[in-house]
Every structure is written in structure tokens, then in C-alpha cells.
């Protein structure tokens, strides 16, 4: 029987190639259906998983889903593969790899050693064989620590990005929103603004605002204006206080080109940020955002399923040693993730694959108002991710981003999760909260923090 064939009862299922097996083995996804590559039935999906489980992990070393000659992400993945790190699992099939990951004998140290030896396609493949609980259990064992002014990813910690967006980039509105978030203990991952106006002068104004606030209150955190990397390079050239370089990235060369970026441009930006030497506890200066469906929306998916392409984006991120990476899991809309079931699954997949590949993985737990989801569904996902050891989550005022017009988590969700899961902020930020009188004698955020601590002249 051919290698990409499985038999269920009287029915034989044949798959044309490896990328067809990967696509059909994925959980149901509206984006893959839109692309015409999804399994046509649940039975075909099971058959594809049977085939995938029996394939050796080494098949991904020998059969590129996107040709090496035509895609720089493929070249990066293959040229940077660490054979020595891969050796402990080199003899395993995808199904056996799942069992190895779930074994109690496979601990955090083993997973850290393995990460450089894993290709993203391997991580994507094994995730397709795992239940949601499996994704949580393994991700919770992965430990990835990064630093700039705060140390992120330590055991027993949950960081958060403070997102004080404003529809007109009004400095007073942004400052008020940022102060509100700080009172909830949010902001140890980053204070990050999505600018409404994407021009260099406006971005510099926002960078100056955030840096002035940081210095006034002596806040141990980092700031970022999530503008295009070329704008950040221009801002650095003009002497702006740039902590982190942000960019949205994808899993194919063509999709990255649609974002206006190349690997060499990202390298140039990273070098520029490093030259500023603004970090205090580390020098991880890059911040990347991703999301399932971006390559398909750019017509740059090469017939590969959206979850595998998402995981390939993590190889791009890994190369630049970022401080932060997050999937904006439900932002792209129901054309790619139709409902809460698909959003929750995708969030757990993305977090698992990113952590397994050695990334400081966060998630924007979010949805658009035309998706079949609501805030109760986001409560489920944020709780699962906290149990899975997510590095950071994103929070906005009242769970409603009035600039980007989507729903995320609220500031108050972060202290709630920390209390529920017995988690703390990043250590430097925790010490600052204590100095500002915002913690009780057990190190937990006061229910009514003394606002005068930040608002006093």
C-alpha cells in the first residue's frame, strides 16, 4: 500500500503528497475549507491522522512542503536545523513523538534541549494528533525565558501586554488608559500601542509619551509602538526612544513580502535596536505578531494548511531571538477561524507549537464581532492558556479595543487569572508594584489600589 494511504472499513483514502496529509489531518478549519485543501469528511480526517502518525519525523528533513529554491523561510528552516539537538527523537514517528512529549520522563530541560532540533512542520504535525488537553500538558512543561527590562517566562509567572489604543492617537486618552492598566498590574510584558496613524512623526510622539511615563514612575517595563519595521528604523535614525522593534510576520516568503518585509530587513532592524543598548536585564529586542490565515489572505499559502504555515512563522521569529511573540488568534475573522471551537483550538495549537520551538509565546485571546464567539469563550481560552504556562496575554480597557474594533481580554482579567492560578507578574514589575503600595501582604494585587500612587504630581 502506498505510504500516503489508509484504509477505514471498506474505504481506502489516498493522499497525493505530504502537504495533503497535513492539511487533511488538521482539525476542521474554515480557512482550509476556503482554500479547498481540508478533509472532505471526519472519516477522511481520521484517515489522514492515521497516515501522519505512522510517518517518520525525518520525512520533514527530506520533503519540503514549499520548495527550498523558491522560499527563503524554507531555506531558513532547513539551513538552521540542529541535527545534534534533534538526535533524541530522530528515530521516532510522529505518533511516537506525541507519546514522547506526553511522557512524565520528558521534562522542561529535555524540551529546551530539543527545541533547536525541531522543524516547525514537525511541531505542526504532532499537534494535529493531540487533544486540547495534550496541548496544555506539554506546553506547560516548556520553559522559555527572555528579558529586556523585565524577565519573562519564569515558572509561576504570568505577564501581560498593556494595550492602550486610541482611535485618534490622543496622548491624553492613551496616557489615561495606560495608567488604568498599570493599576491592574498589567504592563510587565510591554506597554504596546497600535497606532491609528502610521507615520514616523506620530510614532515618535507616542514613543516619547510612553518613555516619559516609564521614567516618571520608574516602571521596569518596555514600550513599543506597533508600526511597520521601516517606520521603527526611521524613528531610531531620528533618535527616538525605541525599546522593541515590532513586525507582523508569516510563514512564507511571499506572505512576508505582502507585509513589506524580508529576513534581511528584520536583521537590519534588530541590529539597529541592539545598538541602542536600552535593556537592563536582557537584550531581546524583537516583538513579533502572527495569526493563522495570513498567508491564505495574501494568496501566498502554496496549498499548505494554515496551522502549518502559522508554525513556520515561528521559525522566522526564533531566528531573531525575540522578547515576545504572540498569535492574534481570533482577529483575522470567521473566514479563517469560524467559531469559538476553532478559535480555542487554534489558540492552544499556536501556543503549544511556539513554546515547543523555543519561543516566548503569548496569545491575544480575541475575536471579531462577526464570529460565532463571545466573551465566555474567551474566558475558557484564557484559563486554559494560563494552565498551559502562557508567557503573556494581551489586555485592553473593558475587553473592547475601540481603535481596532475587536474584543480581547480586559485589564481586570489579568489579576483574576494570577489569583486563580497562583501566578505572579514578572519579578522586576512585581517589586515595582510592591514599592508603589499596590500589593497586599501576600503579594497579591489590592482590590482597590491607591490611585494616588501614580496620579500624584
Short mmCIF file of C-alpha atoms in Angstrom, two decimals:
data_model
loop_
_atom_site.label_atom_id
_atom_site.label_comp_id
_atom_site.label_asym_id
_atom_site.label_seq_id
_atom_site.Cartn_x
_atom_site.Cartn_y
_atom_site.Cartn_z
CA UNK A 1 0.00 0.00 0.00
CA UNK A 2 1.40 3.47 -0.87
CA UNK A 3 2.75 5.42 2.10
CA UNK A 4 0.08 8.15 1.98
CA UNK A 5 -2.83 5.69 2.06
CA UNK A 6 -5.08 4.49 4.87
CA UNK A 7 -7.99 2.09 4.95
CA UNK A 8 -11.05 2.56 7.17
CA UNK A 9 -13.53 -0.28 6.87
CA UNK A 10 -14.29 -0.72 3.18
CA UNK A 11 -12.99 2.71 2.23
CA UNK A 12 -9.43 3.44 1.10
CA UNK A 13 -8.20 7.02 1.45
CA UNK A 14 -5.31 8.20 -0.70
CA UNK A 15 -3.45 11.47 -0.23
CA UNK A 16 -1.43 12.98 -3.04
CA UNK A 17 1.55 14.18 -1.02
CA UNK A 18 2.79 15.18 2.41
CA UNK A 19 1.15 18.59 2.43
CA UNK A 20 -2.19 16.96 1.59
CA UNK A 21 -1.79 14.63 4.56
CA UNK A 22 -1.00 17.61 6.80
CA UNK A 23 -3.98 19.62 5.57
CA UNK A 24 -6.47 16.77 5.87
CA UNK A 25 -5.17 15.82 9.33
CA UNK A 26 -5.91 19.30 10.71
CA UNK A 27 -8.95 19.86 12.90
CA UNK A 28 -11.77 21.46 10.96
CA UNK A 29 -10.82 24.98 9.96
CA UNK A 30 -12.86 27.39 7.84
CA UNK A 31 -9.69 28.81 6.28
CA UNK A 32 -8.57 25.41 4.98
CA UNK A 33 -12.06 24.84 3.62
CA UNK A 34 -11.90 28.23 1.90
CA UNK A 35 -8.58 27.19 0.34
CA UNK A 36 -10.06 23.89 -0.84
CA UNK A 37 -7.49 21.74 0.95
CA UNK A 38 -9.40 20.49 4.01
CA UNK A 39 -10.58 16.95 4.62
CA UNK A 40 -13.97 16.37 2.99
CA UNK A 41 -15.30 14.37 5.95
CA UNK A 42 -14.45 13.42 9.50
CA UNK A 43 -13.60 9.94 8.25
CA UNK A 44 -11.03 11.34 5.81
CA UNK A 45 -9.61 13.46 8.64
CA UNK A 46 -9.14 10.35 10.78
CA UNK A 47 -7.52 8.52 7.87
CA UNK A 48 -5.07 11.38 7.35
CA UNK A 49 -4.15 11.30 11.03
CA UNK A 50 -3.55 7.56 10.81
CA UNK A 51 -1.16 8.15 7.93
CA UNK A 52 0.53 11.05 9.69
CA UNK A 53 1.01 9.13 12.95
CA UNK A 54 3.00 6.42 11.11
CA UNK A 55 5.29 8.80 9.20
CA UNK A 56 8.85 9.23 10.49
CA UNK A 57 9.76 12.68 11.78
CA UNK A 58 12.70 12.62 9.39
CA UNK A 59 10.32 12.88 6.42
CA UNK A 60 10.23 16.64 7.07
CA UNK A 61 14.00 16.79 6.63
CA UNK A 62 13.72 15.27 3.17
CA UNK A 63 10.43 16.58 1.76
CA UNK A 64 9.88 20.34 1.91
CA UNK A 65 6.25 21.41 1.83
CA UNK A 66 7.33 24.56 -0.03
CA UNK A 67 10.37 24.21 -2.34
CA UNK A 68 13.75 25.23 -0.92
CA UNK A 69 14.68 27.05 -4.12
CA UNK A 70 11.65 29.36 -4.12
CA UNK A 71 11.11 30.25 -0.46
CA UNK A 72 13.52 31.87 1.97
CA UNK A 73 11.54 30.65 5.01
CA UNK A 74 12.09 27.05 3.85
CA UNK A 75 15.78 27.80 3.43
CA UNK A 76 15.96 29.31 6.91
CA UNK A 77 14.22 26.29 8.42
CA UNK A 78 16.42 23.71 6.73
CA UNK A 79 19.73 25.57 6.96
CA UNK A 80 19.34 26.28 10.69
CA UNK A 81 18.23 22.79 11.70
CA UNK A 82 20.29 21.44 14.60
CA UNK A 83 20.88 17.73 13.96
CA UNK A 84 22.50 17.16 17.35
CA UNK A 85 19.54 18.59 19.22
CA UNK A 86 17.17 16.53 17.06
CA UNK A 87 19.01 13.25 17.75
CA UNK A 88 16.96 12.10 20.80
CA UNK A 89 13.77 11.90 18.69
CA UNK A 90 15.27 11.26 15.24
CA UNK A 91 14.14 7.62 15.19
CA UNK A 92 10.51 8.35 16.12
CA UNK A 93 7.37 8.51 14.06
CA UNK A 94 5.03 11.47 14.52
CA UNK A 95 2.77 9.31 16.69
CA UNK A 96 5.68 8.11 18.80
CA UNK A 97 6.83 11.70 19.17
CA UNK A 98 3.45 12.55 20.67
CA UNK A 99 3.89 9.79 23.24
CA UNK A 100 7.44 11.01 23.99
CA UNK A 101 6.22 14.55 24.60
CA UNK A 102 3.46 13.40 26.94
CA UNK A 103 5.72 11.09 28.94
CA UNK A 104 6.37 12.23 32.51
CA UNK A 105 10.03 11.44 31.89
CA UNK A 106 10.20 14.22 29.29
CA UNK A 107 10.76 17.30 31.41
CA UNK A 108 11.38 21.01 30.81
CA UNK A 109 15.11 20.54 30.41
CA UNK A 110 14.64 17.89 27.74
CA UNK A 111 12.21 20.06 25.83
CA UNK A 112 14.58 23.05 25.97
CA UNK A 113 17.41 20.94 24.57
CA UNK A 114 15.17 19.63 21.81
CA UNK A 115 13.79 22.97 20.59
CA UNK A 116 16.65 23.91 18.19
CA UNK A 117 16.36 20.47 16.60
CA UNK A 118 12.68 20.77 15.76
CA UNK A 119 11.47 21.99 12.41
CA UNK A 120 8.14 23.83 12.58
CA UNK A 121 6.48 21.23 10.35
CA UNK A 122 7.33 18.58 12.97
CA UNK A 123 5.66 20.63 15.70
CA UNK A 124 2.62 21.26 13.50
CA UNK A 125 2.37 17.57 12.60
CA UNK A 126 2.39 16.29 16.17
CA UNK A 127 -0.11 18.95 17.27
CA UNK A 128 -2.62 17.54 14.75
CA UNK A 129 -2.60 14.25 16.68
CA UNK A 130 -3.16 15.85 20.07
CA UNK A 131 -6.27 16.63 22.08
CA UNK A 132 -6.63 20.06 23.65
CA UNK A 133 -5.58 18.63 27.00
CA UNK A 134 -2.40 17.23 25.42
CA UNK A 135 -1.53 20.67 24.04
CA UNK A 136 -1.95 22.19 27.50
CA UNK A 137 0.05 19.50 29.31
CA UNK A 138 3.08 19.65 27.02
CA UNK A 139 3.14 23.44 26.67
CA UNK A 140 3.10 23.73 30.46
CA UNK A 141 6.38 21.80 30.55
CA UNK A 142 8.10 24.13 28.07
CA UNK A 143 10.16 26.89 29.63
CA UNK A 144 11.39 29.86 27.56
CA UNK A 145 12.95 32.83 29.38
CA UNK A 146 13.69 36.20 27.77
CA UNK A 147 14.47 39.66 29.07
CA UNK A 148 14.76 43.36 28.37
CA UNK A 149 13.79 45.42 31.43
CA UNK A 150 11.65 42.61 32.81
CA UNK A 151 12.37 38.89 32.85
CA UNK A 152 9.62 36.92 31.13
CA UNK A 153 8.75 33.22 31.09
CA UNK A 154 9.89 32.24 34.57
CA UNK A 155 7.94 29.50 36.41
CA UNK A 156 4.92 30.70 38.33
CA UNK A 157 4.65 33.95 36.39
CA UNK A 158 2.06 35.40 34.01
CA UNK A 159 2.92 38.62 32.20
CA UNK A 160 0.59 40.88 30.26
CA UNK A 161 0.81 43.43 27.48
CA UNK A 162 -0.96 46.69 28.26
CA UNK A 163 -2.68 47.85 25.03
CA UNK A 164 -3.93 51.45 25.45
CA UNK A 165 -5.00 52.05 21.84
CA UNK A 166 -6.92 55.18 20.91
CA UNK A 167 -8.89 55.84 17.69
CA UNK A 168 -7.15 59.19 17.13
CA UNK A 169 -3.86 58.53 18.96
CA UNK A 170 -4.83 61.17 21.50
CA UNK A 171 -1.94 61.36 24.02
CA UNK A 172 -4.24 62.14 26.97
CA UNK A 173 -6.53 59.21 26.15
CA UNK A 174 -3.59 56.84 25.76
CA UNK A 175 -1.98 58.03 29.00
CA UNK A 176 -5.25 57.61 30.92
CA UNK A 177 -5.73 54.11 29.55
CA UNK A 178 -2.14 53.16 30.34
CA UNK A 179 -2.42 54.40 33.92
CA UNK A 180 -5.65 52.45 34.30
CA UNK A 181 -3.92 49.27 33.16
CA UNK A 182 -0.94 49.82 35.44
CA UNK A 183 -3.32 49.98 38.42
CA UNK A 184 -4.45 46.46 37.48
CA UNK A 185 -0.86 45.23 37.43
CA UNK A 186 -0.81 45.00 33.63
CA UNK A 187 2.17 46.00 31.51
CA UNK A 188 5.10 43.83 32.60
CA UNK A 189 5.38 42.23 29.15
CA UNK A 190 5.17 45.54 27.28
CA UNK A 191 3.11 48.70 27.00
CA UNK A 192 2.30 48.45 23.32
CA UNK A 193 0.27 50.83 21.16
CA UNK A 194 -1.22 50.04 17.76
CA UNK A 195 -1.08 53.50 16.17
CA UNK A 196 -4.16 54.74 14.35
CA UNK A 197 -1.95 56.87 12.10
CA UNK A 198 1.04 55.01 10.73
CA UNK A 199 3.57 57.79 10.14
CA UNK A 200 7.03 58.28 11.59
CA UNK A 201 6.36 61.63 13.31
CA UNK A 202 3.25 60.30 15.02
CA UNK A 203 5.03 57.15 16.13
CA UNK A 204 7.88 59.17 17.62
CA UNK A 205 5.35 61.24 19.58
CA UNK A 206 3.84 58.06 21.03
CA UNK A 207 7.28 56.62 21.82
CA UNK A 208 8.21 59.82 23.67
CA UNK A 209 4.92 59.69 25.59
CA UNK A 210 5.47 56.11 26.76
CA UNK A 211 9.11 56.66 27.64
CA UNK A 212 8.28 59.80 29.64
CA UNK A 213 5.64 57.85 31.57
CA UNK A 214 8.06 54.98 32.18
CA UNK A 215 10.75 57.27 33.51
CA UNK A 216 8.40 59.41 35.61
CA UNK A 217 7.14 56.40 37.56
CA UNK A 218 10.38 54.39 37.24
CA UNK A 219 8.44 51.47 35.73
CA UNK A 220 10.54 48.40 34.92
CA UNK A 221 8.97 47.54 31.59
CA UNK A 222 9.45 48.12 27.87
CA UNK A 223 7.37 50.12 25.44
CA UNK A 224 6.57 49.57 21.78
CA UNK A 225 4.66 51.33 19.03
CA UNK A 226 3.47 48.57 16.71
CA UNK A 227 4.26 50.31 13.47
CA UNK A 228 5.91 48.87 10.36
CA UNK A 229 9.55 47.94 10.82
CA UNK A 230 10.67 50.59 8.31
CA UNK A 231 9.00 53.28 10.43
CA UNK A 232 10.79 51.99 13.51
CA UNK A 233 14.11 52.09 11.68
CA UNK A 234 13.39 55.68 10.68
CA UNK A 235 12.46 56.53 14.29
CA UNK A 236 15.74 55.03 15.52
CA UNK A 237 17.56 57.15 12.98
CA UNK A 238 15.90 60.25 14.43
CA UNK A 239 16.95 59.37 17.98
CA UNK A 240 13.57 58.16 19.25
CA UNK A 241 13.48 56.07 22.47
CA UNK A 242 12.85 52.68 20.81
CA UNK A 243 12.87 49.67 23.12
CA UNK A 244 11.43 46.94 20.90
CA UNK A 245 11.13 46.51 17.14
CA UNK A 246 7.71 45.18 16.14
CA UNK A 247 6.63 43.40 12.97
CA UNK A 248 3.86 41.09 11.81
CA UNK A 249 5.35 38.03 10.12
CA UNK A 250 4.12 34.97 8.25
CA UNK A 251 5.30 31.51 7.23
CA UNK A 252 6.19 32.01 3.57
CA UNK A 253 8.46 34.40 1.71
CA UNK A 254 5.56 35.63 -0.42
CA UNK A 255 3.35 36.32 2.62
CA UNK A 256 6.15 38.25 4.32
CA UNK A 257 6.63 40.20 1.12
CA UNK A 258 2.95 41.16 1.29
CA UNK A 259 3.73 42.64 4.73
CA UNK A 260 6.58 44.60 3.15
CA UNK A 261 9.34 42.70 4.97
CA UNK A 262 12.25 40.42 4.21
CA UNK A 263 14.53 38.44 6.50
CA UNK A 264 17.38 40.84 5.76
CA UNK A 265 15.24 43.84 6.70
CA UNK A 266 14.38 42.22 10.03
CA UNK A 267 18.08 41.56 10.62
CA UNK A 268 18.88 45.21 9.94
CA UNK A 269 16.19 46.36 12.38
CA UNK A 270 17.37 44.01 15.10
CA UNK A 271 20.94 45.25 14.77
CA UNK A 272 19.74 48.84 14.99
CA UNK A 273 17.74 48.19 18.16
CA UNK A 274 20.61 46.28 19.77
CA UNK A 275 22.93 49.21 19.09
CA UNK A 276 20.79 51.40 21.39
CA UNK A 277 21.61 49.20 24.43
CA UNK A 278 18.42 50.17 26.28
CA UNK A 279 17.79 46.85 28.01
CA UNK A 280 18.76 46.29 31.64
CA UNK A 281 18.19 42.59 32.34
CA UNK A 282 18.48 41.27 28.77
CA UNK A 283 18.88 42.21 25.11
CA UNK A 284 15.91 40.54 23.42
CA UNK A 285 14.68 43.46 21.30
CA UNK A 286 12.19 41.99 18.80
CA UNK A 287 8.41 41.65 19.09
CA UNK A 288 6.51 39.60 16.50
CA UNK A 289 2.80 39.03 15.92
CA UNK A 290 1.34 36.23 13.84
CA UNK A 291 -2.06 34.70 13.12
CA UNK A 292 -3.48 31.70 11.31
CA UNK A 293 -4.79 32.60 7.86
CA UNK A 294 -2.41 35.44 6.99
CA UNK A 295 -0.71 33.54 4.16
CA UNK A 296 -4.04 32.48 2.69
CA UNK A 297 -5.38 36.04 2.84
CA UNK A 298 -2.28 37.14 0.90
CA UNK A 299 -2.72 34.31 -1.65
CA UNK A 300 0.70 33.06 -0.56
CA UNK A 301 -0.11 29.70 1.06
CA UNK A 302 1.23 27.30 -1.62
CA UNK A 303 -1.54 24.83 -0.83
CA UNK A 304 -0.28 24.31 2.73
CA UNK A 305 -2.76 24.35 5.62
CA UNK A 306 -2.97 27.50 7.71
CA UNK A 307 -1.86 25.96 11.00
CA UNK A 308 1.34 24.57 9.49
CA UNK A 309 2.07 27.92 7.87
CA UNK A 310 1.49 29.64 11.20
CA UNK A 311 4.06 27.35 12.79
CA UNK A 312 6.54 28.12 10.00
CA UNK A 313 6.25 31.80 11.00
CA UNK A 314 7.63 30.77 14.39
CA UNK A 315 10.85 29.65 12.69
CA UNK A 316 11.22 33.19 11.37
CA UNK A 317 10.63 34.59 14.86
CA UNK A 318 13.01 32.12 16.52
CA UNK A 319 15.88 33.21 14.27
CA UNK A 320 15.77 36.74 15.72
CA UNK A 321 15.67 35.79 19.43
CA UNK A 322 12.59 37.89 20.30
CA UNK A 323 11.47 39.14 23.67
CA UNK A 324 7.83 38.49 22.74
CA UNK A 325 5.82 36.59 20.16
CA UNK A 326 2.06 36.36 20.11
CA UNK A 327 -0.61 34.96 17.86
CA UNK A 328 -3.58 37.29 17.45
CA UNK A 329 -5.70 34.22 17.35
CA UNK A 330 -9.23 35.37 16.51
CA UNK A 331 -8.51 38.73 14.94
CA UNK A 332 -8.47 37.68 11.30
CA UNK A 333 -12.13 36.65 11.35
CA UNK A 334 -14.54 33.76 10.73
CA UNK A 335 -13.33 33.22 7.17
CA UNK A 336 -10.29 31.55 8.75
CA UNK A 337 -11.48 30.54 12.24
CA UNK A 338 -15.25 30.29 12.09
CA UNK A 339 -16.36 29.96 15.69
CA UNK A 340 -15.28 29.66 19.30
CA UNK A 341 -14.41 25.98 18.95
CA UNK A 342 -11.96 26.76 16.13
CA UNK A 343 -10.56 29.85 17.90
CA UNK A 344 -9.93 27.97 21.15
CA UNK A 345 -8.28 25.09 19.35
CA UNK A 346 -6.11 27.42 17.26
CA UNK A 347 -5.01 29.35 20.33
CA UNK A 348 -3.88 26.17 22.07
CA UNK A 349 -2.15 24.90 18.91
CA UNK A 350 -0.28 28.14 18.34
CA UNK A 351 0.85 28.38 21.95
CA UNK A 352 1.95 24.74 22.02
CA UNK A 353 3.89 24.93 18.75
CA UNK A 354 5.55 28.22 19.63
CA UNK A 355 6.69 27.05 23.05
CA UNK A 356 7.87 23.70 21.65
CA UNK A 357 10.04 25.56 19.14
CA UNK A 358 11.59 27.65 21.91
CA UNK A 359 9.61 30.90 21.69
CA UNK A 360 8.39 33.20 24.48
CA UNK A 361 4.83 32.64 23.35
CA UNK A 362 1.86 34.84 24.16
CA UNK A 363 -1.68 34.97 22.84
CA UNK A 364 -4.10 37.75 22.10
CA UNK A 365 -7.25 35.96 23.27
CA UNK A 366 -9.65 37.71 20.94
CA UNK A 367 -12.45 37.55 18.39
CA UNK A 368 -14.28 39.81 15.96
CA UNK A 369 -17.94 40.62 16.41
CA UNK A 370 -18.98 38.76 13.25
CA UNK A 371 -17.52 35.47 14.53
CA UNK A 372 -19.58 32.85 16.34
CA UNK A 373 -17.89 33.56 19.68
CA UNK A 374 -18.35 35.66 22.80
CA UNK A 375 -16.55 36.67 25.97
CA UNK A 376 -17.46 33.44 27.76
CA UNK A 377 -15.48 31.59 25.11
CA UNK A 378 -12.51 33.89 25.71
CA UNK A 379 -12.76 33.10 29.43
CA UNK A 380 -12.32 29.42 28.56
CA UNK A 381 -9.29 30.06 26.36
CA UNK A 382 -7.54 32.44 28.76
CA UNK A 383 -7.95 29.94 31.60
CA UNK A 384 -6.63 27.05 29.52
CA UNK A 385 -3.65 29.13 28.36
CA UNK A 386 -2.84 30.16 31.92
CA UNK A 387 -2.81 26.48 32.89
CA UNK A 388 -0.56 25.83 29.88
CA UNK A 389 2.04 28.33 31.09
CA UNK A 390 1.47 31.07 28.53
CA UNK A 391 4.21 33.70 28.73
CA UNK A 392 1.86 36.66 28.39
CA UNK A 393 -1.64 37.72 27.44
CA UNK A 394 -2.92 40.99 25.99
CA UNK A 395 -5.40 43.22 27.81
CA UNK A 396 -7.36 46.31 26.76
CA UNK A 397 -9.82 48.59 28.59
CA UNK A 398 -13.08 46.73 29.18
CA UNK A 399 -12.10 43.94 26.76
CA UNK A 400 -13.09 46.24 23.87
CA UNK A 401 -10.45 47.75 21.61
CA UNK A 402 -12.20 50.82 20.26
CA UNK A 403 -9.46 51.53 17.71
CA UNK A 404 -9.06 48.08 16.15
CA UNK A 405 -12.76 47.18 16.65
CA UNK A 406 -12.31 43.74 18.12
CA UNK A 407 -12.78 42.06 21.50
CA UNK A 408 -9.84 40.94 23.62
CA UNK A 409 -9.28 40.49 27.38
CA UNK A 410 -9.92 43.21 29.95
CA UNK A 411 -7.32 44.63 32.32
CA UNK A 412 -9.11 43.06 35.29
CA UNK A 413 -8.83 39.58 33.72
CA UNK A 414 -5.09 39.57 34.40
CA UNK A 415 -5.14 39.90 38.21
CA UNK A 416 -8.08 37.49 38.27
CA UNK A 417 -6.05 34.84 36.45
CA UNK A 418 -3.00 35.45 38.61
CA UNK A 419 -5.03 34.98 41.77
CA UNK A 420 -6.86 31.93 40.42
CA UNK A 421 -3.70 30.19 39.17
CA UNK A 422 -1.39 31.45 41.95
CA UNK A 423 0.75 33.29 39.41
CA UNK A 424 2.76 36.50 39.76
CA UNK A 425 3.90 39.26 37.40
CA UNK A 426 7.48 39.43 36.12
CA UNK A 427 9.77 39.75 39.17
CA UNK A 428 11.03 43.27 38.42
CA UNK A 429 7.48 44.50 37.83
CA UNK A 430 6.23 42.73 40.95
CA UNK A 431 8.84 44.55 43.01
CA UNK A 432 7.71 47.86 41.47
CA UNK A 433 4.06 47.15 42.28
CA UNK A 434 5.11 46.46 45.86
CA UNK A 435 7.08 49.73 46.04
CA UNK A 436 4.02 51.58 44.75
CA UNK A 437 1.86 50.08 47.51
CA UNK A 438 -0.36 48.08 45.15
CA UNK A 439 0.19 44.61 46.67
CA UNK A 440 -1.16 43.12 49.87
CA UNK A 441 0.97 41.29 52.44
CA UNK A 442 0.66 38.09 50.39
CA UNK A 443 1.96 39.74 47.23
CA UNK A 444 -1.45 39.92 45.54
CA UNK A 445 -2.88 42.99 43.84
CA UNK A 446 -5.08 45.05 46.13
CA UNK A 447 -8.70 45.14 45.04
CA UNK A 448 -8.68 48.93 45.29
CA UNK A 449 -5.11 50.06 44.61
CA UNK A 450 -4.29 53.53 45.96
CA UNK A 451 -4.58 55.53 42.75
CA UNK A 452 -2.74 58.48 44.25
CA UNK A 453 0.46 56.44 43.95
CA UNK A 454 0.53 57.06 40.21
CA UNK A 455 -1.58 60.17 39.87
CA UNK A 456 0.19 62.33 42.45
CA UNK A 457 2.26 65.18 40.95
#
